[in-house]
XYZ file of C-alpha atoms in Angstrom:
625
model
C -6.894 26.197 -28.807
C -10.872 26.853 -28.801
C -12.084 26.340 -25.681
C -15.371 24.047 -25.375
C -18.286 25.480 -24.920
C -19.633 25.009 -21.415
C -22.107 22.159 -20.977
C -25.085 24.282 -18.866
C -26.577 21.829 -16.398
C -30.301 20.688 -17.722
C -33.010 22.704 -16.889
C -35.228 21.649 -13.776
C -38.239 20.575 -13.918
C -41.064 23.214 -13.510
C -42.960 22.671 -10.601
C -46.605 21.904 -10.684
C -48.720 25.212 -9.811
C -50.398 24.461 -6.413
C -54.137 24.425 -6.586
C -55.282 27.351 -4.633
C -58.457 26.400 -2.555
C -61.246 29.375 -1.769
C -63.619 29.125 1.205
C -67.285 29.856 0.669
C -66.778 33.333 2.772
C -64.319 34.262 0.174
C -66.659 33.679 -2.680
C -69.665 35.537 -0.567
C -67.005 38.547 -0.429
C -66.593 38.279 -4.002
C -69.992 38.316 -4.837
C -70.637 41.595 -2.815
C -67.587 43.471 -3.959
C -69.189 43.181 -7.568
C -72.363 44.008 -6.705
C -70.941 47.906 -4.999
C -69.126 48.236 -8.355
C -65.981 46.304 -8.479
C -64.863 44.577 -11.696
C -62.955 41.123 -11.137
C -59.451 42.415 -11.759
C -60.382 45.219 -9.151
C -61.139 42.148 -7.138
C -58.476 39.680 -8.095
C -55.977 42.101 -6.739
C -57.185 42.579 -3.141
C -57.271 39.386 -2.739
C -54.922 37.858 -4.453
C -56.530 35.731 -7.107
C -57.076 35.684 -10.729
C -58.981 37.253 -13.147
C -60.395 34.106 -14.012
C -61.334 32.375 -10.825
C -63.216 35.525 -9.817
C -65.348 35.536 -13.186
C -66.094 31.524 -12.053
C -67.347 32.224 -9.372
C -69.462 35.500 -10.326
C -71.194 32.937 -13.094
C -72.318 30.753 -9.554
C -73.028 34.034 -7.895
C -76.635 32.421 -7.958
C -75.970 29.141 -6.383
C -73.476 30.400 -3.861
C -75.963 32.725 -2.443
C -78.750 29.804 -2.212
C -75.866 27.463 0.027
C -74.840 30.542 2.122
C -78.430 30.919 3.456
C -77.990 27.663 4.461
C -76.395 25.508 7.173
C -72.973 24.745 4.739
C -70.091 26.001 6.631
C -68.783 29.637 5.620
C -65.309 27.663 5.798
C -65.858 25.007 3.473
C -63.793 24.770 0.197
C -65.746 22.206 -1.702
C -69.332 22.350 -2.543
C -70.919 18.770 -2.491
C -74.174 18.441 -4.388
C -77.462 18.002 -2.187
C -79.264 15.631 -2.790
C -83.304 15.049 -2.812
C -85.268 14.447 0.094
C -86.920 11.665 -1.593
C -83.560 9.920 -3.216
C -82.518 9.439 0.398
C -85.560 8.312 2.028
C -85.494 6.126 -1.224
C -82.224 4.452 -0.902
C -82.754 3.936 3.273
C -85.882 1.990 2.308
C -84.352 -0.028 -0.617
C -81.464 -0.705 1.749
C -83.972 -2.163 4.607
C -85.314 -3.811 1.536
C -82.025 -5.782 0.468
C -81.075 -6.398 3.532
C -84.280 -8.585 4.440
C -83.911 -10.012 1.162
C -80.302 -11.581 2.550
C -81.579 -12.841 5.576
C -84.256 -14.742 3.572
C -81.395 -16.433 1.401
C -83.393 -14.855 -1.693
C -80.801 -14.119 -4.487
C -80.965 -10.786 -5.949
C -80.070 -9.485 -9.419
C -79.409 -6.103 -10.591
C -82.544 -5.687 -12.535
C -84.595 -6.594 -9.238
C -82.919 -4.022 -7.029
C -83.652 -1.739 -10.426
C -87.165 -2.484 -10.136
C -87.628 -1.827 -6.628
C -85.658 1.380 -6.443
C -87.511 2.478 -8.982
C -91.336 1.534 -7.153
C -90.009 3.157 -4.205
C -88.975 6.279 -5.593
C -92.401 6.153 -7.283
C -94.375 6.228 -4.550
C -92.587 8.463 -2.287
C -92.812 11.102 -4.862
C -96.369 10.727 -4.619
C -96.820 10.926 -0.808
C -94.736 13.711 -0.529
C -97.017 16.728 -0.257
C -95.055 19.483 -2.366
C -95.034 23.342 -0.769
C -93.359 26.409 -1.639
C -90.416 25.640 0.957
C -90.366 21.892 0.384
C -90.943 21.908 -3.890
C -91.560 18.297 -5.378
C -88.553 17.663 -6.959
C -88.419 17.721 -10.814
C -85.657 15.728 -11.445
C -85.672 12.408 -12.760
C -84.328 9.002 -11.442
C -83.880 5.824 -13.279
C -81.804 3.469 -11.458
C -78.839 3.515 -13.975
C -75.892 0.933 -12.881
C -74.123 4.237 -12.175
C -76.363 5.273 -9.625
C -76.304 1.184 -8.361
C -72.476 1.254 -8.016
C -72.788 4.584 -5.770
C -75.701 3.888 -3.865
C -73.921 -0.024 -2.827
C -71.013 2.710 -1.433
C -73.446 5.201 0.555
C -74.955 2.462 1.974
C -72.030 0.286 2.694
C -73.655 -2.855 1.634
C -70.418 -5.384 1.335
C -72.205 -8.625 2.204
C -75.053 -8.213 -0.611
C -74.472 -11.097 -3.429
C -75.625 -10.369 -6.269
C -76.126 -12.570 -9.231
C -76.546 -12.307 -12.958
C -80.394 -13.512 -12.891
C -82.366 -14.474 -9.774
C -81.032 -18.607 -8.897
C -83.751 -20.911 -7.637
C -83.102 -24.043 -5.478
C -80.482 -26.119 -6.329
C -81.964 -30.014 -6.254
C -78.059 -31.040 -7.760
C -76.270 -29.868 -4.880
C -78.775 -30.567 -2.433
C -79.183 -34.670 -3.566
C -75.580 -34.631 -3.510
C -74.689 -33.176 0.269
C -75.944 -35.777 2.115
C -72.936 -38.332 0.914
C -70.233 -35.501 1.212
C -71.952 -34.557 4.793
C -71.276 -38.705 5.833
C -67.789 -38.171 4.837
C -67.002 -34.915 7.302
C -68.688 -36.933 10.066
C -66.636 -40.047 9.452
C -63.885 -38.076 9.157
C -64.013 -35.830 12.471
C -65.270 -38.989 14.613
C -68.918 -37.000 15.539
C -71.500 -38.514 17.093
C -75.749 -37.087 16.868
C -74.840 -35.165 19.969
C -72.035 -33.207 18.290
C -73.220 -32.182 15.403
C -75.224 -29.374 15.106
C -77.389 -26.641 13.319
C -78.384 -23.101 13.562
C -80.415 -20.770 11.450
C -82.105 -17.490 11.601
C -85.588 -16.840 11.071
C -87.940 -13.585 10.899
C -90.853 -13.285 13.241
C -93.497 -10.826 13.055
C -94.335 -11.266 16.095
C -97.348 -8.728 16.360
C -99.416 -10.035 13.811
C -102.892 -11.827 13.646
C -104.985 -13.318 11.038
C -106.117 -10.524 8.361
C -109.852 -11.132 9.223
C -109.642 -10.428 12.989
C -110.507 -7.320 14.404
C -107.331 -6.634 15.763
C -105.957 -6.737 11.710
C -108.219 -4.259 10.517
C -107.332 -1.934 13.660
C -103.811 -2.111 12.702
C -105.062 -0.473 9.578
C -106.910 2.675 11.030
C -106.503 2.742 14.700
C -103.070 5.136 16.250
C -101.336 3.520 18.691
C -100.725 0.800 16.812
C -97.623 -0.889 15.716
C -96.859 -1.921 12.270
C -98.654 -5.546 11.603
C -94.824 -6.450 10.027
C -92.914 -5.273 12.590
C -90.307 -7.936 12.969
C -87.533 -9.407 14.491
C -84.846 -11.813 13.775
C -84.797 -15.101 16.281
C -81.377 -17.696 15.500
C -83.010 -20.941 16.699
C -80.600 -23.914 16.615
C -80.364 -27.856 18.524
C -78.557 -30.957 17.768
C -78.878 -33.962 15.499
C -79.494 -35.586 18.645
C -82.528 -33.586 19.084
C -81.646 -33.362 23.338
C -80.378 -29.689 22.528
C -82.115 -26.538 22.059
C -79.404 -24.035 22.068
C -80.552 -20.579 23.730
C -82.220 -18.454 20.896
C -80.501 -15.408 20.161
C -82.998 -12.069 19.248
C -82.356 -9.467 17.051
C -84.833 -5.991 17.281
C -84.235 -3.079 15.975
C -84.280 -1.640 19.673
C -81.662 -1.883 22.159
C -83.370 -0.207 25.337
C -87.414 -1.108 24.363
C -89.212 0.592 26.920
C -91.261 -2.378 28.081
C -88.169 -4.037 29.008
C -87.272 -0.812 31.281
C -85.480 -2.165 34.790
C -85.373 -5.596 33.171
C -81.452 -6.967 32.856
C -80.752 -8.514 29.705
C -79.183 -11.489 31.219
C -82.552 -12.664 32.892
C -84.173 -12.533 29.333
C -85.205 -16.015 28.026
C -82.995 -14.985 24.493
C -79.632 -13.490 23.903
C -81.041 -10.058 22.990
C -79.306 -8.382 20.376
C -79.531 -5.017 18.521
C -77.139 -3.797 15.791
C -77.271 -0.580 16.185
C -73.576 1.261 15.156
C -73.153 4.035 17.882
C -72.228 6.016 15.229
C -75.040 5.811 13.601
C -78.193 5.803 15.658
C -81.128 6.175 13.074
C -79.462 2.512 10.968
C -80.890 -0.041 13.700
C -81.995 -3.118 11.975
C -83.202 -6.262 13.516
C -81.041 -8.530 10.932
C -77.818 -10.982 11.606
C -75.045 -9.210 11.067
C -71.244 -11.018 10.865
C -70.586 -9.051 13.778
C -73.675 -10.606 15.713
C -73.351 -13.621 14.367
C -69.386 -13.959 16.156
C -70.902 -12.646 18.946
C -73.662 -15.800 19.294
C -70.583 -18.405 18.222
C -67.749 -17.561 20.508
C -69.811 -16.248 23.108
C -72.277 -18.482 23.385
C -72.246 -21.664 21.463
C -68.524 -22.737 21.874
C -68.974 -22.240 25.643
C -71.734 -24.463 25.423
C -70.323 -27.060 23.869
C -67.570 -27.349 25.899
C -69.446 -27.520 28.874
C -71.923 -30.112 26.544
C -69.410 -32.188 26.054
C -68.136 -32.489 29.423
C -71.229 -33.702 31.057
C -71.747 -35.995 28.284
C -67.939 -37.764 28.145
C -67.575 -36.371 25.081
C -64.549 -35.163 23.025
C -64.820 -31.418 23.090
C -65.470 -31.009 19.377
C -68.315 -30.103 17.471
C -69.586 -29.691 14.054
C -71.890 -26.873 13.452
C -73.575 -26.756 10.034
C -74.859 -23.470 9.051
C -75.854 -21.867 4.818
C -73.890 -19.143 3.448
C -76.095 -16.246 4.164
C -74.472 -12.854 4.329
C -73.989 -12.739 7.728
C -71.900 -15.937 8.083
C -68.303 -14.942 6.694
C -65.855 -17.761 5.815
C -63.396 -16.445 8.528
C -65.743 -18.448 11.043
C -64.135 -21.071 10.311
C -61.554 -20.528 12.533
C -62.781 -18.579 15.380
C -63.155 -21.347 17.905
C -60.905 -24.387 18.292
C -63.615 -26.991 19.107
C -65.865 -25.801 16.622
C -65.531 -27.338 12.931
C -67.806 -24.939 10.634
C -69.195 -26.172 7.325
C -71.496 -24.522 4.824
C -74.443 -26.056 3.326
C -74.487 -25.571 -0.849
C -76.112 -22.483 -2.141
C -79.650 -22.301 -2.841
C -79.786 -25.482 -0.749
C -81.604 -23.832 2.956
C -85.533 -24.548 1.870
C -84.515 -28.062 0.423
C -82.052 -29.533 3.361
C -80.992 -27.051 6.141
C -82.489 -29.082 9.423
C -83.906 -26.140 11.264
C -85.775 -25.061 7.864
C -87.892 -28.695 7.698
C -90.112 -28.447 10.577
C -88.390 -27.085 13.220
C -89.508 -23.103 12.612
C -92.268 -23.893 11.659
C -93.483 -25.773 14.399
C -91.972 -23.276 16.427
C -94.128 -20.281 14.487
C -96.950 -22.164 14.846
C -96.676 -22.524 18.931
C -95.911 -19.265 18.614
C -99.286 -18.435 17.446
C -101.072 -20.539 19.701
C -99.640 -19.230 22.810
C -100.297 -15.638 21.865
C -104.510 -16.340 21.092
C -104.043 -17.827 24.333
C -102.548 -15.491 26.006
C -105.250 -12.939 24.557
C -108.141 -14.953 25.657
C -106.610 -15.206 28.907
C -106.223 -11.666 29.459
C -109.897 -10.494 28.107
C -111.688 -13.391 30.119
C -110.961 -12.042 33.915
C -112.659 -9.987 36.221
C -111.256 -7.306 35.120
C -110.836 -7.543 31.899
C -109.458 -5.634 29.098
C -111.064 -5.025 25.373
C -109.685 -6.968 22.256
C -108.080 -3.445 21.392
C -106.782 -2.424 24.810
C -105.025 -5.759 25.094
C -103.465 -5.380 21.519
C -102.071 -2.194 22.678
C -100.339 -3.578 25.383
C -99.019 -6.277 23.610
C -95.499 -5.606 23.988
C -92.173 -7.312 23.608
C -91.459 -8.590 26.879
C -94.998 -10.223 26.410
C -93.703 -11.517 23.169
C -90.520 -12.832 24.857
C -93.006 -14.937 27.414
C -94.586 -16.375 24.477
C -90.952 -17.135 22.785
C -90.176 -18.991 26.019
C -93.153 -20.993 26.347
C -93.022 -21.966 22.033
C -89.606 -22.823 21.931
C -89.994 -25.393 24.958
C -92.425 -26.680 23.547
C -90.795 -28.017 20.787
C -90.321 -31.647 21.054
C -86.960 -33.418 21.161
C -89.004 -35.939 18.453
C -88.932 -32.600 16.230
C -85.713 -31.734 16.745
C -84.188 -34.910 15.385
C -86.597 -35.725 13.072
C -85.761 -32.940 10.636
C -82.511 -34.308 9.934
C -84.490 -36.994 7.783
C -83.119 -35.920 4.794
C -79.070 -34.524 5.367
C -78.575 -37.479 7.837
C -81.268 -39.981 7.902
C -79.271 -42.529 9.867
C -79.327 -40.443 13.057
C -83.251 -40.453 13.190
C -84.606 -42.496 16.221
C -88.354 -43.478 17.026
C -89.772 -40.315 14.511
C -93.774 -40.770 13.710
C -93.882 -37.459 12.318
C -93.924 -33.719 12.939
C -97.355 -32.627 14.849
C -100.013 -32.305 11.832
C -100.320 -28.985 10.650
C -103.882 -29.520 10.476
C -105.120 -30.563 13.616
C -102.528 -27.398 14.951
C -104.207 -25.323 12.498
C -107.650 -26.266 13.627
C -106.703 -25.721 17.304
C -105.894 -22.270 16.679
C -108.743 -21.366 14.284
C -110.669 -22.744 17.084
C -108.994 -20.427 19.747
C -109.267 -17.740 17.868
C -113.099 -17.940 17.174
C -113.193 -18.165 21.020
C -111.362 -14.972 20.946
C -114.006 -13.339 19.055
C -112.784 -13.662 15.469
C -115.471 -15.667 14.031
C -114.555 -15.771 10.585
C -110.990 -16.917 10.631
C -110.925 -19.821 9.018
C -107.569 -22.671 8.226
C -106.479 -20.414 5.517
C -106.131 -17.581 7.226
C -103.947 -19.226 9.548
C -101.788 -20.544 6.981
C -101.553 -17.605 4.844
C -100.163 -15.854 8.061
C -97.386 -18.603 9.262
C -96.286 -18.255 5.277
C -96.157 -14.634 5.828
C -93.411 -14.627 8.058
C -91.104 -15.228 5.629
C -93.210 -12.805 2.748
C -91.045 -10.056 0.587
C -91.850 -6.228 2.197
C -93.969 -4.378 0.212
C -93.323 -0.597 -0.314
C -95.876 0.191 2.439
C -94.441 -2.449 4.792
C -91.176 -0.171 4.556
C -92.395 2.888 5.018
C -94.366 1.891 8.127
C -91.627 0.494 9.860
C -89.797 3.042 9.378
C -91.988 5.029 11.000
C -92.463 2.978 13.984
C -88.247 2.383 13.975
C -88.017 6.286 14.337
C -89.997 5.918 17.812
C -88.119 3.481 19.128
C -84.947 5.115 18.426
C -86.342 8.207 20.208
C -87.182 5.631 23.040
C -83.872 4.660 23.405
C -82.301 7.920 23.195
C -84.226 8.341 26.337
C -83.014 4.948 27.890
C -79.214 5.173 26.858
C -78.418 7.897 29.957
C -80.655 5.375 32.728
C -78.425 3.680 35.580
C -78.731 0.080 35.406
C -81.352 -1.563 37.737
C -79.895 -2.422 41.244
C -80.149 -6.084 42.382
C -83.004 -7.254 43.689
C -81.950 -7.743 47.808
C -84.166 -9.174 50.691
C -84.807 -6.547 53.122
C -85.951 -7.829 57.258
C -89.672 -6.301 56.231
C -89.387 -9.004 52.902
C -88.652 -11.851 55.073
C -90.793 -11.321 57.733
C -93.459 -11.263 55.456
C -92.506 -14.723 53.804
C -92.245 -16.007 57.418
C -95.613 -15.092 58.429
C -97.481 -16.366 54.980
C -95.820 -19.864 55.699
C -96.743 -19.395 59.369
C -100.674 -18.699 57.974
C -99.933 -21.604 55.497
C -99.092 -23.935 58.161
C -102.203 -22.769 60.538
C -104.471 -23.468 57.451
C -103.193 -26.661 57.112
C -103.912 -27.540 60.569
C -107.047 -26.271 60.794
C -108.330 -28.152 57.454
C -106.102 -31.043 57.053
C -107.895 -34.158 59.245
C -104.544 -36.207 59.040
C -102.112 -34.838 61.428
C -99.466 -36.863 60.790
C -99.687 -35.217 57.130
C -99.669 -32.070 58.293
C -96.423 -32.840 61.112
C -94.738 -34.561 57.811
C -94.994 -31.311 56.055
C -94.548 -29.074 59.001
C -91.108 -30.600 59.297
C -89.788 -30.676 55.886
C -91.054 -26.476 55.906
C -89.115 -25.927 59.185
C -85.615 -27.366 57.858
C -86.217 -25.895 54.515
C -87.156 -22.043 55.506
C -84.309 -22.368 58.468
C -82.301 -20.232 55.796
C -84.975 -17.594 56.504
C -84.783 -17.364 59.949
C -80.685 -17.292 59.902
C -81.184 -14.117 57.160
C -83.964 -12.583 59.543
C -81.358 -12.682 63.012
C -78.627 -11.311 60.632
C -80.580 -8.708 59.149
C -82.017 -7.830 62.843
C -78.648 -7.697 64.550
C -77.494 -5.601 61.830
C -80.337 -2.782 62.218
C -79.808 -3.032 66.175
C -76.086 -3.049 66.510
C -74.531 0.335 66.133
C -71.467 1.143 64.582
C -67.810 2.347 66.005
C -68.702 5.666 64.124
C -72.255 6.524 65.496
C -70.058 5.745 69.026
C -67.571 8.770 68.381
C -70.507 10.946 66.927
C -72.397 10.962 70.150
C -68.935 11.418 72.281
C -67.775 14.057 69.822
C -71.964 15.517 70.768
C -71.744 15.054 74.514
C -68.032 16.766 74.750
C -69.146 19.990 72.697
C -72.170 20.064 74.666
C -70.264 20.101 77.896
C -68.030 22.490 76.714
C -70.837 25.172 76.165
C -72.454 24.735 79.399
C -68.865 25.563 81.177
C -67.459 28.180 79.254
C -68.601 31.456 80.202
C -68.564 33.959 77.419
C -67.247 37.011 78.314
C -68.214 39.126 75.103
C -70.603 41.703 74.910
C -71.922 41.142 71.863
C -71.899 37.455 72.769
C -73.867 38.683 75.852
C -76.345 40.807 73.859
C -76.926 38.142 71.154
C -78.055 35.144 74.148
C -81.333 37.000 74.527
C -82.633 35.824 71.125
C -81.311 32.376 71.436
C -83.318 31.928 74.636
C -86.282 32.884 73.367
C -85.905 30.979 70.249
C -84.923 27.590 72.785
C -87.772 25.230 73.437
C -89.318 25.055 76.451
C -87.961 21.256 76.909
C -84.421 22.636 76.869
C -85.134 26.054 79.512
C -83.626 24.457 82.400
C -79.372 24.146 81.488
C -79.998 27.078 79.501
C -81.217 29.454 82.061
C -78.588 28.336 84.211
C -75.519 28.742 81.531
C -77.309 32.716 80.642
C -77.313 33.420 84.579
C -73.737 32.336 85.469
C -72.676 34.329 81.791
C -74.300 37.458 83.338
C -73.537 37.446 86.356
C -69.923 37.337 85.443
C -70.672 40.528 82.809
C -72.327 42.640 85.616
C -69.645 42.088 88.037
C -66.573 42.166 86.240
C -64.566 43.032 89.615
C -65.020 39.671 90.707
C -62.203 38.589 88.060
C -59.692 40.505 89.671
């Protein structure tokens, strides 16, 4: 019987060839073993490659020498391309760019980011000053969706929207959220106090009219900051119009250096900067999701609550806010007493509250306070020079004016521009403050300042320009001016936090005696005494605080401790034990010479008497026997 054949077991599969990986050294080793004489199978053998790879790499001999002069890694296996000077300061630019373009709710389309990466590049080819280290590039750039796609991943921009075409306002919606607004506050049982609404806004909050002096030393004079440096303020309040919520600020500085030794908790705003540790030269003074979190669960639900509380209300609110960028959906559930709902798209300019009168108003206040601040400053004794006091315009100065604008906003305005998402809450409204009688006040001011030929429109075209697109120059300027501040806080970020500020027994002493010289005054000018006994009173019980601090503070420099007790016994026994211990060492004996002469006179007395009884025991050394 045949036997049948045996069945041989299938062949295995044959494995992949492992990719071997060569370090730039290698190649740099390659490339000088052909140069002294070595053909690339000479090579290939030492060190154990192919024929093949070393011919690829001897065709980049070229390249690989020109990234081996420079700061790439010997050790690095992969070669990434470098890019252009000018691409990069490009893209940072058109990414500032976007970004402001979000906060302003303005839609973009691909075309428009096109356009303006393409102006940008433009222009920073020609300010860049070409040399023989630094060449002007030759390469061409023309915003391809390719280069869109990549650039939306370098600059990790996952909140832009962007839309077929640019959208305009949508009347549709906005007619139609007013009904569906009634419904969620039937629904949820809110009254005018609960319901609420926030918004961000961009402030440039160094800038004057363009025909003042200080405008055209922006231009030309250094020392000056950008005229478009800006910030971001949230500003918020309730339907009620009895709430202004605390606003939050958002600069592109954490640590500014005129707010050195100042704690952020004593600012009138919730300063903010989102700076990622990680990377230090990407601060921007935009509302981020992270930010805005930060202002909801840190700030506003506590508020509420507490809101709520004092008014016998049920802690729930309803906070109304558009669907910019840096509101996510997920907000929606971060606080329990806080119901979230989005306004329409497109819909901010026509209904938002804050965005029909409220920031405005504020701007304009804003304004007002800052020409007065500036005549203020250049009217006393000594007073400063329009361009002296522009230079030391700084932020905490723009943080005083803040203060003093946003309380100034009536509770009138506050419910009043809820006319149109909720007209039955309105109460006793006549109107916003004209514009043009505000205008005229400040035109006014402002010619007092100096600047004769502002005029209304001058003032208008600047509180419109708050909210005006960046040019290409605008960018590149701050820029600039966002480089010195980061330097500023790299100098900052190492500084031990300011110490609390503590009364000291000279500090109330000298309180006591200026109410003492307050009270003699009043005495001595006053003809009613029975005034001046009335007030004399009501000073004593109310400063008796100060004289309880003063005997406290007193006792406690007087009284001295348990340790400063053992320190002098600890002195007076060593001393005592030098004085009775005769030495008996020669070189002890030889060495006390010195230290006598070296004693001061004050002390000669014990120490003439311990150096006699130590040599007379030395010279007579019978007498120990």
């Amino acid at each position: 019987m045949a036997k049948r054949p045996a069945i041989s077991p299938p062949a295995a599969a044959p494995t992949p060839k492992k990719r071997k990986r060569v370090s730039l050294a290698v190649k740099l080793d390659i490339i000088k073993r052909n140069e002294s004489g070595q053909g690339p199978s000479e090579i290939g053998r030492a060190l154990g490659l192919s024929a093949s790879t070393v011919g690829t790499i001897l065709k980049n001999a070229p390249r690989l020498k020109e990234v081996g002069e420079s700061v790439t890694p010997t050790t690095a296996t992969k070669l990434s391309r470098s890019r252009d000077c000018v691409m990069e300061n490009m893209e940072r630019l058109l990414s500032t760019w976007i970004e402001d373009c979000n906060q302003r709710n303005m839609p973009l389309c691909l075309k428009l980011i096109q356009e303006k990466a393409l102006s940008l590049w433009k222009d920073l080819q020609e300010k860049q000053q070409p040399s023989e280290d630094t060449p002007q590039a030759a390469e061409s750039f023309n915003a391809s969706r390719g280069w869109f796609n990549r650039f939306k991943k370098r600059a990790n921009l996952h909140n832009i929207k962007v839309t077929g075409e640019a959208a305009s306002a949508d009347l549709v919606a906005a007619n139609a959220y007013p009904a569906q607004l009634q419904d969620i506050i039937e629904k949820g049982g809110y009254s005018a106090k609960q319901v609420f609404n926030i918004d961000e806004t961009g402030l440039c909050w160094k800038r004057m009219p363009s025909r003042t002096y200080i405008a055209q030393e922006e231009k030309t004079a250094p020392g000056f900051k950008a005229a478009k440096d800006r910030l971001t303020l949230l500003l918020g309040g309730n339907a009620e119009g009895d709430v202004k919520l605390k606003p939050m600020l958002i600069y592109q500085s954490e640590n500014p250096r005129a707010l050195k030794g100042i704690a952020k908790n004593q600012l009138p705003v919730i300063w903010r900067c989102n700076k990622k540790k990680e990377n230090k030269s990407r601060s921007k003074a935009w509302m981020t999701s992270y930010l805005f979190e930060d202002y909801v669960k840190g700030y506003f639900s506590n508020y509420a609550k507490k809101y709520c509380e004092e008014n016998n209300l049920r802690n729930k609110v309803l906070l109304l806010v558009d669907n910019a960028p840096g509101h996510p959906e997920i907000c929606k559930d971060w606080c329990e007493n806080v119901e979230v709902q989005f306004l329409h798209p497109n819909t901010t300019s026509l209904i938002q509250p804050m965005d029909q009168g409220v920031i405005a108003t504020f701007k304009a206040y804003y304004l007002r306070r800052t020409i007065q601040q500036l005549i203020k400053e250049t009217d006393r004794d000594n007073k400063l020079s329009v361009q002296q006091y522009w230079k030391n315009f700084n932020i905490k100065k723009c943080l005083d004016n803040i203060r003093d604008a946003w309380e100034e906003v009536s509770p009138s305005t506050m419910n009043g521009v809820w006319k149109k998402i909720w007209p039955e809450c309105i109460y006793g409204f006549k109107g916003f403050p004209q514009q043009s009688i505000l205008t005229k006040e400040i035109v006014m001011l402002a010619q007092q300042a100096g600047f004769e030929e502002v005029d209304e429109n001058d003032v208008t075209e600047l509180l419109e320009s708050h909210n005006e697109e960046l040019t290409n120059e605008d960018l590149i300027e701050l820029e600039q001016e966002r480089a010195h501040e980061d330097d500023d806080d790299d100098d900052q970020e190492e500084s031990v936090p300011p110490k609390p500020k503590q009364l000291t027994l000279k500090g109330v002493r000298r309180i006591l005696d200026l109410l003492g010289q307050a009270t003699a005054a009043m005495a001595e000018e006053d003809p009613n005494q029975d005034r001046v006994e009335t007030i004399n009173e009501n000073i004593s019980k109310n400063i008796s605080c100060y004289n309880e601090i003063e005997r406290n503070l007193k006792q406690q420099a007087t009284q001295p401790s348990i340790l400063a007790f053992f320190q002098k016994k600890n002195a007076a026994t060593t001393n005592t034990g030098t004085a009775a211990s005769p030495s008996t060492s020669t070189t002890t004996t030889a060495a006390s010479p010195s230290t006598t002469d070296s004693t001061s006179s004050e002390g000669m007395d014990s120490s003439d008497e311990a150096g006699s009884d130590c040599s007379e025991e030395v010279d007579n050394p019978a007498s120990n026997n």
